[in-house]
Coordinates of C-alpha atoms in Angstrom, one line a residue:
X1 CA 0.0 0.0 0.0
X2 CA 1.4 3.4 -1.0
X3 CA 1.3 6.3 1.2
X4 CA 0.2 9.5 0.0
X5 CA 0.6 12.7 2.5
X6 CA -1.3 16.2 2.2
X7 CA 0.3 19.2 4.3
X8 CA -1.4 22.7 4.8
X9 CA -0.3 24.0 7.3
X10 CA -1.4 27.1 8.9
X11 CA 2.1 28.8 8.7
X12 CA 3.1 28.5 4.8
X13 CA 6.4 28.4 5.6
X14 CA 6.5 25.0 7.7
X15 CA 5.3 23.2 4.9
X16 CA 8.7 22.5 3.3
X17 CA 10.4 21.7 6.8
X18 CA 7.9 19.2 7.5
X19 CA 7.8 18.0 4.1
X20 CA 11.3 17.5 4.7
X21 CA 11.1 15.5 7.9
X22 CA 8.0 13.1 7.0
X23 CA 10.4 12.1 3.5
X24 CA 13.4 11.2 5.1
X25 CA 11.1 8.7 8.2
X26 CA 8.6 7.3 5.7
X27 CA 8.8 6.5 1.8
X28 CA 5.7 8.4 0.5
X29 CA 4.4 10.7 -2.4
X30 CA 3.7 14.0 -1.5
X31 CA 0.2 15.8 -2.8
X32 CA -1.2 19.3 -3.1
X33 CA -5.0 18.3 -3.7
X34 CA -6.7 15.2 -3.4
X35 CA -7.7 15.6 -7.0
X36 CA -4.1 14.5 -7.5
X37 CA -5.0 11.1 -5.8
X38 CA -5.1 7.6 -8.1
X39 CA -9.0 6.3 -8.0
X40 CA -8.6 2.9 -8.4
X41 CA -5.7 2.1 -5.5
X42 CA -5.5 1.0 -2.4
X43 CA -4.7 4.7 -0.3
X44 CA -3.2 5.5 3.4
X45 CA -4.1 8.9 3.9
X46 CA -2.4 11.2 6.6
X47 CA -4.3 14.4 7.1
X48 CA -3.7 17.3 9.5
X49 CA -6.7 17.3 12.0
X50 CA -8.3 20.9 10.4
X51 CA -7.8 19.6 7.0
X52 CA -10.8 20.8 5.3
X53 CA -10.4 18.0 2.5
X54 CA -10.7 15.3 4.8
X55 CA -14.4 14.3 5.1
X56 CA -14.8 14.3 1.0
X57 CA -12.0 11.4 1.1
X58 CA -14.6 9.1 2.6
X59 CA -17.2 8.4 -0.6
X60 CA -14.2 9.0 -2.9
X61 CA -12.6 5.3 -2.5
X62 CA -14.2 2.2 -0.7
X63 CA -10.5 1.2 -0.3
X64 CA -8.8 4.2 1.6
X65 CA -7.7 4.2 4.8
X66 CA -6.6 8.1 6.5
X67 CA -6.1 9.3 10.0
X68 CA -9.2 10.5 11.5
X69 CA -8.1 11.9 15.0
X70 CA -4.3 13.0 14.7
X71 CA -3.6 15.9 17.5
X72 CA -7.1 16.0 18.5
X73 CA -9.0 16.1 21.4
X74 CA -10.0 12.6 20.7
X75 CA -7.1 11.1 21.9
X76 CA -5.5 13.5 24.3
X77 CA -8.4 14.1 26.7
X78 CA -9.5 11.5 29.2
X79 CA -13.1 12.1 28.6
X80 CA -12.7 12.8 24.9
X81 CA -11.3 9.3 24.2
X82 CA -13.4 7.6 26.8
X83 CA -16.2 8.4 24.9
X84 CA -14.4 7.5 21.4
X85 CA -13.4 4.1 23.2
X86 CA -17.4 3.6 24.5
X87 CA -18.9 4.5 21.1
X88 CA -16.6 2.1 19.2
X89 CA -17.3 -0.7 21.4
X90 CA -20.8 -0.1 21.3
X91 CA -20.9 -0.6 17.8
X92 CA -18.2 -3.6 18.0
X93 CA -18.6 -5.7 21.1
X94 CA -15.6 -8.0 20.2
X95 CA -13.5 -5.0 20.1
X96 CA -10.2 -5.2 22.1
X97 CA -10.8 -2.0 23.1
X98 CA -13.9 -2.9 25.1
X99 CA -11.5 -3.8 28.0
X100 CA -8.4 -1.5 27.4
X101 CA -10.0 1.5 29.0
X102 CA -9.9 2.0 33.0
X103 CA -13.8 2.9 34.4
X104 CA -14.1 6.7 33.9
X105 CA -16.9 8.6 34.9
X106 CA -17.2 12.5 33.8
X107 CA -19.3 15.0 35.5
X108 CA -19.8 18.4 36.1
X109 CA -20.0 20.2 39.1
X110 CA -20.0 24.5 40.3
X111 CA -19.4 23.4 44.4
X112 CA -18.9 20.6 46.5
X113 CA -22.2 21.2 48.3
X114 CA -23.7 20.0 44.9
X115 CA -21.5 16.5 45.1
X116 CA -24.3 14.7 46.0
X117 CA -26.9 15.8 42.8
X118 CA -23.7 15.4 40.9
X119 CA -22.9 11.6 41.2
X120 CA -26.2 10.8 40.7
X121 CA -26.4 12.8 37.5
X122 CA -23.2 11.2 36.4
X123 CA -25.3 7.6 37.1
X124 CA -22.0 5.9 37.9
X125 CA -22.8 2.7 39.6
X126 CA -19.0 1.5 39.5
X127 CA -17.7 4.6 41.1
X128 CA -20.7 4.6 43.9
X129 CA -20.5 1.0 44.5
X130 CA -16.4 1.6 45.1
X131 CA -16.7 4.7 47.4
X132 CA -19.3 3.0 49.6
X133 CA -17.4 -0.1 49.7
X134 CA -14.1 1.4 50.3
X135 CA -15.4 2.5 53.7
X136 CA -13.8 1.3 56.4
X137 CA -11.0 -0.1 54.4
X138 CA -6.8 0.3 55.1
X139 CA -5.9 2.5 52.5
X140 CA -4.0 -0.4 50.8
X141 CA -7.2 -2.3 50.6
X142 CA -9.3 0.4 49.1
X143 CA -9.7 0.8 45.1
X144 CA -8.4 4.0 44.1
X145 CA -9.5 6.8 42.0
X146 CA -8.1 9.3 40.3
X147 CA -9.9 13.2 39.9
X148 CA -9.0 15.2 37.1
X149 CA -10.1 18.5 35.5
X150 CA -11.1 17.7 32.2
X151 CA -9.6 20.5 30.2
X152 CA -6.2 20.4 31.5
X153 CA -3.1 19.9 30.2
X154 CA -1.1 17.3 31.1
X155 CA -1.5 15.8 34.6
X156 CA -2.6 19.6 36.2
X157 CA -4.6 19.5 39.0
X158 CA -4.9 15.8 39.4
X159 CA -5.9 14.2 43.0
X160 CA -6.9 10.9 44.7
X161 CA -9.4 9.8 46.3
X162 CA -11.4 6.6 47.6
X163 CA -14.3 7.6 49.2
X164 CA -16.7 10.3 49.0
X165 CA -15.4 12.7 52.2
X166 CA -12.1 13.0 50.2
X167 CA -14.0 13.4 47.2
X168 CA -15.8 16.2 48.8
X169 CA -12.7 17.6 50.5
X170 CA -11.1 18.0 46.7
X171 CA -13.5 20.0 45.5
X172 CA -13.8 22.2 48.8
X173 CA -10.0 22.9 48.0
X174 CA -10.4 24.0 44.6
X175 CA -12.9 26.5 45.8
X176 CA -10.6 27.7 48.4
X177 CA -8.0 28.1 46.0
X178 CA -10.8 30.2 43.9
X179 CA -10.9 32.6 47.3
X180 CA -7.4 32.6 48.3
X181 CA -6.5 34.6 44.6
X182 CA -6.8 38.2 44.2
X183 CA -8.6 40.1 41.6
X184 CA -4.9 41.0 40.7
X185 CA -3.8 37.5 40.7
X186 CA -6.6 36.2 38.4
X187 CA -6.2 38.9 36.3
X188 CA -2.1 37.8 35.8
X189 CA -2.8 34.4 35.9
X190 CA -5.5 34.9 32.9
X191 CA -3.1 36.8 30.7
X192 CA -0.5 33.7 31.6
X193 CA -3.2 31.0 30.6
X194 CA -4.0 32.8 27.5
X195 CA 0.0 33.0 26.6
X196 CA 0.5 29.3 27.8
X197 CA -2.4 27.6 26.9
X198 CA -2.9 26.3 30.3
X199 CA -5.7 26.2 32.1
X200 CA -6.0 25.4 36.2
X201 CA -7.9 23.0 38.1
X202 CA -9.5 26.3 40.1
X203 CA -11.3 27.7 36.9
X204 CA -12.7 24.5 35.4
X205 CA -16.0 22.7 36.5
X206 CA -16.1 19.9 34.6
X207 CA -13.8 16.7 36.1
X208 CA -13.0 13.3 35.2
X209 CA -13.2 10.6 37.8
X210 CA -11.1 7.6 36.4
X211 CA -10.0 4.2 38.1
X212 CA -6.1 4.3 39.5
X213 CA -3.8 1.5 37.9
X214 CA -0.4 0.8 39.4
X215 CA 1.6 -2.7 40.0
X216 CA 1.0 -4.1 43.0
X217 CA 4.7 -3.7 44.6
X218 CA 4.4 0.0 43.8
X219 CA 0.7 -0.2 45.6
X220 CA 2.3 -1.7 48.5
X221 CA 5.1 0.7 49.0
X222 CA 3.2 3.7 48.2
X223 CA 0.6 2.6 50.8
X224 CA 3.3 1.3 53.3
X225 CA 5.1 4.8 53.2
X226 CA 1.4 6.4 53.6
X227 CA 0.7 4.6 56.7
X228 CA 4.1 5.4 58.0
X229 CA 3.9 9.5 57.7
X230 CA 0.1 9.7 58.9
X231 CA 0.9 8.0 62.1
X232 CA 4.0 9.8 62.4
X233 CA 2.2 12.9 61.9
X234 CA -0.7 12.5 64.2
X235 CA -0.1 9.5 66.6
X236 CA -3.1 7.3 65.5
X237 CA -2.6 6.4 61.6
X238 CA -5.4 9.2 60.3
X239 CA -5.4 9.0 56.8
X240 CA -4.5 12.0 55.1
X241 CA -5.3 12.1 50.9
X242 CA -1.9 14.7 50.5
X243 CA 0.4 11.9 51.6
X244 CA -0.9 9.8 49.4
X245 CA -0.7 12.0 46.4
X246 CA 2.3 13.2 46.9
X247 CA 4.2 10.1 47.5
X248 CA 2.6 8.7 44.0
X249 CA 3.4 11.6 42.0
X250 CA 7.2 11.3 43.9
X251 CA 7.0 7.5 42.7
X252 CA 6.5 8.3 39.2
X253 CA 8.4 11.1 39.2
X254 CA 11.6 8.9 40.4
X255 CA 10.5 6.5 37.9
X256 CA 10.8 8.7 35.2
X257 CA 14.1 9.7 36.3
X258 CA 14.8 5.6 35.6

């Protein structure tokens, strides 16, 4: 199968550069149109994601095959590609992808007075089930979940939680955060957002609740080391979500670092 490649990008000038780069990875024919296309082939399209072309390649050629979600939300947002994932296996139950994905749940939510009305909206009987069975539990007995806003970048704002009290107390701290900034302070941090593209977990309402996956030797020595600082810190082993955050995130970090 031949590969054909369309670029138009929205700076002219990059065209030639990534020309340039795509030729010397890949062995490929280079287009300006997709009248310039062969009708009777078999094609492997690779579009830009605002390609305006792309939607008139599908009843142009039973045999084609393009990219329909490069650099789009559809891949690089939890809840965008939960919902990809969920409307593909609807339509193929056999799918492999029917069992790749951790449970997410996505909700919206103004203030954590409105938790309850918001769970139930979100009709999430795998996350309800685990908060209320998690009660009780040692920390490295509970099932963990992740809380992200939806519209961040990268892994901004993210905390854990396994029952609904933390839960609750997440989204009471994003609205202190909300009171702690000044008018001044939202006003710099808005002209920084708007240079940087990032957005933080204090301005955005709509979160992504998502089941934590780790190996179970990094479970037991995240937990472990949990256990340890809470009941160093208080004398009776309260729990404390922080600790538990912020060894993960030190974990992976240290990974990383590998």
């Amino acid at each position: 199968m031949e590969l054909f490649v369309l670029i138009e990008l929205g700076y002219h000038w990059l065209n030639d550069a990534l020309q340039d780069y795509i030729a010397s990875a890949y062995e490929c024919t280079f287009v300006k149109h997709t009248d310039e296309l062969p009708t009777e082939e078999h094609w492997l399209l690779i579009f830009s994601h605002t390609q305006p072309e792309k939607p008139m390649v599908i009843p142009t050629n039973s045999k084609a095959l393009f990219s329909m979600y490069p650099l789009t939300d559809a891949l690089t947002r939890k809840d965008c590609l939960s919902m990809v994932v969920k409307y593909w296996s609807a339509k193929r139950p056999g799918s492999v992808l029917s069992g790749c994905m951790p449970a997410t749940v996505s909700f919206e939510i103004d203030y954590a007075e409105y938790l309850d009305e918001a769970l139930a909206e979100s009709d999430s009987y795998d996350l309800c089930t685990s908060l209320s069975h998690n009660t009780g539990l040692m920390p490295k007995d509970r099932q963990w979940w992740i809380l992200k806003p939806a519209l961040t970048a990268r892994g901004d704002g993210i905390r854990l939680f396994s029952d609904e009290s933390q839960l609750r107390e997440s989204f009471e701290s994003v609205e202190n955060d909300d009171d702690e900034i000044s008018e001044d302070g939202k006003a710099r941090f808005s002209n920084h957002a708007l240079a940087s593209g990032a957005v933080p977990s204090s301005c955005l309402r709509h979160f992504i609740a998502q089941r934590a996956l780790f190996a179970q030797n990094q479970r037991d020595e995240i937990f472990g080391h949990y256990l340890m600082i809470s009941s160093d810190r208080t004398g009776h082993g309260k729990t404390e979500l922080t600790s538990v955050s912020n060894k993960l995130l030190e974990n992976v970090s240290w990974q990383q670092r590998r």
